[in-house]
Short mmCIF file of C-alpha atoms and ligand atoms in Angstrom, two decimals:
data_model
loop_
_atom_site.label_atom_id
_atom_site.label_comp_id
_atom_site.label_asym_id
_atom_site.label_seq_id
_atom_site.Cartn_x
_atom_site.Cartn_y
_atom_site.Cartn_z
CA MET A 1 -67.84 2.30 -25.85
CA HIS A 2 -65.16 1.13 -23.45
CA LYS A 3 -62.18 3.32 -23.34
CA GLN A 4 -58.91 1.53 -22.18
CA THR A 5 -56.49 3.57 -20.20
CA VAL A 6 -52.86 2.62 -19.58
CA SER A 7 -51.02 4.12 -16.57
CA ARG A 8 -47.69 5.50 -16.92
CA ARG A 9 -45.90 2.48 -15.30
CA GLY A 10 -47.97 0.11 -17.44
CA PHE A 11 -46.98 2.23 -20.54
CA LEU A 12 -43.24 1.83 -19.74
CA LYS A 13 -43.64 -1.91 -19.09
CA LEU A 14 -45.53 -2.37 -22.39
CA GLY A 15 -42.92 -0.30 -24.07
CA GLY A 16 -40.03 -2.48 -22.49
CA ALA A 17 -41.73 -5.74 -23.25
CA THR A 18 -42.40 -4.63 -27.01
CA ALA A 19 -38.83 -3.52 -27.47
CA ALA A 20 -37.51 -6.89 -26.10
CA THR A 21 -39.82 -8.72 -28.45
CA VAL A 22 -38.68 -6.66 -31.46
CA GLY A 23 -35.13 -7.45 -30.51
CA LEU A 24 -35.79 -10.99 -30.54
CA VAL A 25 -37.63 -10.98 -33.87
CA ALA A 26 -34.92 -9.02 -35.46
CA VAL A 27 -32.34 -11.86 -35.09
CA THR A 28 -32.48 -13.75 -38.28
CA PRO A 29 -31.23 -17.29 -38.56
CA GLN A 30 -28.20 -15.89 -40.55
CA MET A 31 -27.48 -13.41 -37.74
CA ALA A 32 -27.69 -16.20 -35.27
CA ALA A 33 -25.36 -18.34 -36.97
CA ALA A 34 -22.98 -15.43 -37.41
CA GLN A 35 -22.97 -14.94 -33.77
CA GLU A 36 -22.28 -18.59 -32.90
CA GLU A 37 -19.15 -18.29 -35.08
CA VAL A 38 -17.66 -15.55 -33.06
CA ALA A 39 -15.54 -17.43 -30.72
CA ALA A 40 -15.63 -16.54 -27.09
CA PRO A 41 -12.69 -14.28 -26.10
CA ASN A 42 -9.83 -16.13 -24.36
CA VAL A 43 -9.14 -14.08 -21.27
CA ALA A 44 -7.12 -16.67 -19.32
CA LEU A 45 -3.55 -15.40 -19.33
CA PRO A 46 -0.63 -17.80 -19.67
CA TYR A 47 0.51 -17.53 -15.85
CA PRO A 48 3.77 -19.63 -15.34
CA ASP A 49 3.60 -22.19 -12.45
CA VAL A 50 6.13 -21.25 -10.02
CA ASP A 51 7.49 -23.57 -7.19
CA LEU A 52 7.44 -21.69 -3.91
CA THR A 53 7.85 -24.64 -1.65
CA ASP A 54 11.16 -23.21 -0.08
CA LEU A 55 9.60 -20.13 0.74
CA ALA A 56 6.59 -21.50 2.07
CA THR A 57 8.73 -23.65 4.32
CA ALA A 58 10.79 -20.77 5.33
CA VAL A 59 7.87 -18.26 6.01
CA THR A 60 6.98 -17.45 9.52
CA SER A 61 4.82 -14.54 10.97
CA GLU A 62 8.01 -12.90 11.73
CA ALA A 63 9.87 -13.59 8.60
CA PRO A 64 7.93 -12.79 5.20
CA GLN A 65 9.72 -13.96 2.40
CA TYR A 66 10.20 -12.03 -0.90
CA PHE A 67 9.98 -13.29 -4.39
CA SER A 68 8.90 -12.21 -7.90
CA TYR A 69 5.71 -13.34 -9.97
CA PRO A 70 5.05 -13.63 -12.73
CA ASP A 71 8.17 -12.07 -13.81
CA ASP A 72 11.33 -10.46 -12.40
CA SER A 73 9.57 -7.06 -12.66
CA SER A 74 6.89 -7.87 -10.21
CA PRO A 75 8.17 -7.95 -6.55
CA CYS A 76 5.74 -9.99 -4.13
CA ILE A 77 5.81 -11.04 -0.61
CA MET A 78 4.65 -14.25 0.93
CA LEU A 79 3.00 -13.77 4.56
CA LYS A 80 2.01 -16.50 7.16
CA LEU A 81 -0.82 -14.81 9.00
CA GLY A 82 -1.36 -17.23 11.79
CA LYS A 83 -4.86 -17.78 11.00
CA PRO A 84 -6.86 -18.88 7.93
CA ALA A 85 -7.40 -16.33 5.22
CA PRO A 86 -9.03 -15.89 1.74
CA GLY A 87 -6.61 -17.73 -0.63
CA GLY A 88 -4.62 -19.03 2.11
CA VAL A 89 -2.87 -22.34 1.69
CA GLY A 90 -0.78 -24.70 3.68
CA PRO A 91 -1.84 -26.84 6.65
CA ASP A 92 -3.17 -23.77 8.35
CA GLN A 93 -4.61 -22.19 5.29
CA ASP A 94 -2.81 -18.91 6.40
CA ILE A 95 0.13 -18.64 3.86
CA VAL A 96 -0.78 -15.85 1.38
CA ALA A 97 1.10 -13.76 -1.10
CA TYR A 98 0.74 -10.38 -2.81
CA SER A 99 2.04 -8.14 -5.40
CA VAL A 100 4.04 -5.39 -3.25
CA MET A 101 3.33 -2.64 -5.77
CA CYS A 102 1.02 -0.14 -4.66
CA THR A 103 -1.95 -0.02 -6.86
CA HIS A 104 -2.04 3.84 -6.65
CA GLN A 105 1.31 4.74 -8.16
CA GLY A 106 3.46 1.66 -7.60
CA CYS A 107 5.40 2.48 -4.57
CA PRO A 108 6.55 -0.62 -2.75
CA LEU A 109 4.35 -1.70 0.23
CA ASN A 110 5.55 -2.63 3.72
CA TYR A 111 3.93 -5.53 5.73
CA ASP A 112 2.76 -4.63 9.29
CA ALA A 113 2.54 -7.80 11.14
CA GLN A 114 0.85 -6.09 14.09
CA THR A 115 -2.24 -5.10 11.94
CA GLY A 116 -1.96 -7.75 9.12
CA THR A 117 -1.77 -5.10 6.57
CA LEU A 118 0.45 -3.90 3.74
CA LYS A 119 1.33 -0.19 4.07
CA CYS A 120 2.36 2.33 1.34
CA PRO A 121 4.88 4.89 2.64
CA CYS A 122 4.23 7.25 -0.51
CA HIS A 123 0.58 8.39 0.19
CA TYR A 124 -0.54 5.95 2.98
CA SER A 125 -2.76 3.57 1.30
CA ILE A 126 -3.36 0.53 3.57
CA PHE A 127 -4.43 -3.01 2.18
CA ASP A 128 -5.73 -5.80 4.27
CA ALA A 129 -3.60 -8.82 3.85
CA GLU A 130 -6.09 -11.05 5.90
CA LEU A 131 -8.93 -10.03 3.51
CA GLY A 132 -7.49 -10.71 0.13
CA GLY A 133 -5.71 -7.41 -0.22
CA LYS A 134 -8.81 -5.43 0.10
CA MET A 135 -8.15 -1.56 0.24
CA VAL A 136 -8.75 -0.19 3.60
CA ILE A 137 -7.92 3.46 3.23
CA GLY A 138 -5.77 5.91 1.15
CA SER A 139 -5.29 7.15 -2.42
CA ALA A 140 -5.63 3.71 -4.08
CA THR A 141 -8.86 2.67 -5.23
CA VAL A 142 -8.52 -1.01 -5.98
CA PRO A 143 -7.16 -4.05 -3.84
CA VAL A 144 -3.45 -5.12 -4.20
CA PRO A 145 -3.41 -8.21 -6.43
CA GLN A 146 -3.07 -11.48 -4.50
CA VAL A 147 -0.93 -14.36 -5.97
CA GLU A 148 -3.06 -17.33 -6.42
CA LEU A 149 -1.49 -20.11 -4.54
CA GLU A 150 -1.95 -24.03 -4.99
CA TYR A 151 -0.90 -26.58 -2.16
CA ASP A 152 -0.37 -30.17 -2.29
CA GLU A 153 -1.34 -31.73 0.83
CA ALA A 154 0.41 -35.01 0.06
CA THR A 155 3.91 -33.33 -0.73
CA GLY A 156 3.41 -30.06 1.02
CA ALA A 157 4.45 -28.38 -2.30
CA VAL A 158 3.27 -24.74 -2.86
CA ARG A 159 3.00 -23.08 -6.36
CA ALA A 160 2.12 -19.79 -7.85
CA THR A 161 -0.40 -20.08 -10.52
CA GLY A 162 -1.84 -16.68 -11.16
CA LEU A 163 -2.90 -13.05 -9.86
CA THR A 164 -6.26 -11.86 -8.85
CA GLY A 165 -5.82 -8.35 -10.05
CA LEU A 166 -3.94 -6.18 -12.57
CA LEU A 167 -0.47 -5.06 -11.40
CA TYR A 168 0.38 -1.54 -11.17
CA GLY A 169 1.23 0.09 -14.44
CA ARG A 170 0.31 -2.80 -16.85
CA VAL A 171 -2.32 -3.47 -19.36
CA SER A 172 -1.64 -7.22 -18.84
CA ASN A 173 0.09 -9.14 -15.88
CA VAL A 174 1.78 -11.45 -18.44
CA LEU A 175 3.82 -9.42 -20.87
S1 FES U 201 1.81 5.03 -4.23
FE1 FES U 201 0.77 4.01 -2.62
S2 FES U 201 -0.68 5.46 -1.87
FE2 FES U 201 0.31 6.31 -3.68
#
């Protein structure tokens, strides 16, 4: 009599396949219909469109511009980096904007044009303004939110339309 043996790895694979099959079979037509009725969650926040054309016209590498977005409680900075950057807009794709609330404990960030970074004076976190606000070093653990900008080549208009990350201290960027 032939005795079939199954290796440990084979046993685990078999177990996984069986579990997957059981999982599929367990879904009845009624359950599938019920799942289809559950609406997909709407995760798009109603960000305001804010015209920043005047700031984009005024910003230079030596003169950052300050504004608030998406509301008055959220200070931001617009920078002209002098080279194309992720999320950069304008003729040179080098105009970017960020929240200036540190993602660690909300201290206001300072821009260092020499290094292209946003620096926190409280606990010394540093964020790379040339790399989408990526955290370089410090007590923060997440990037600083970047303001999503749109640029109209025909008119030169620049608008803020959203943010890439959660603002410090909030459960939602749009209150
Ligand atoms: S608040 Fe910025 S590093 Fe702590």
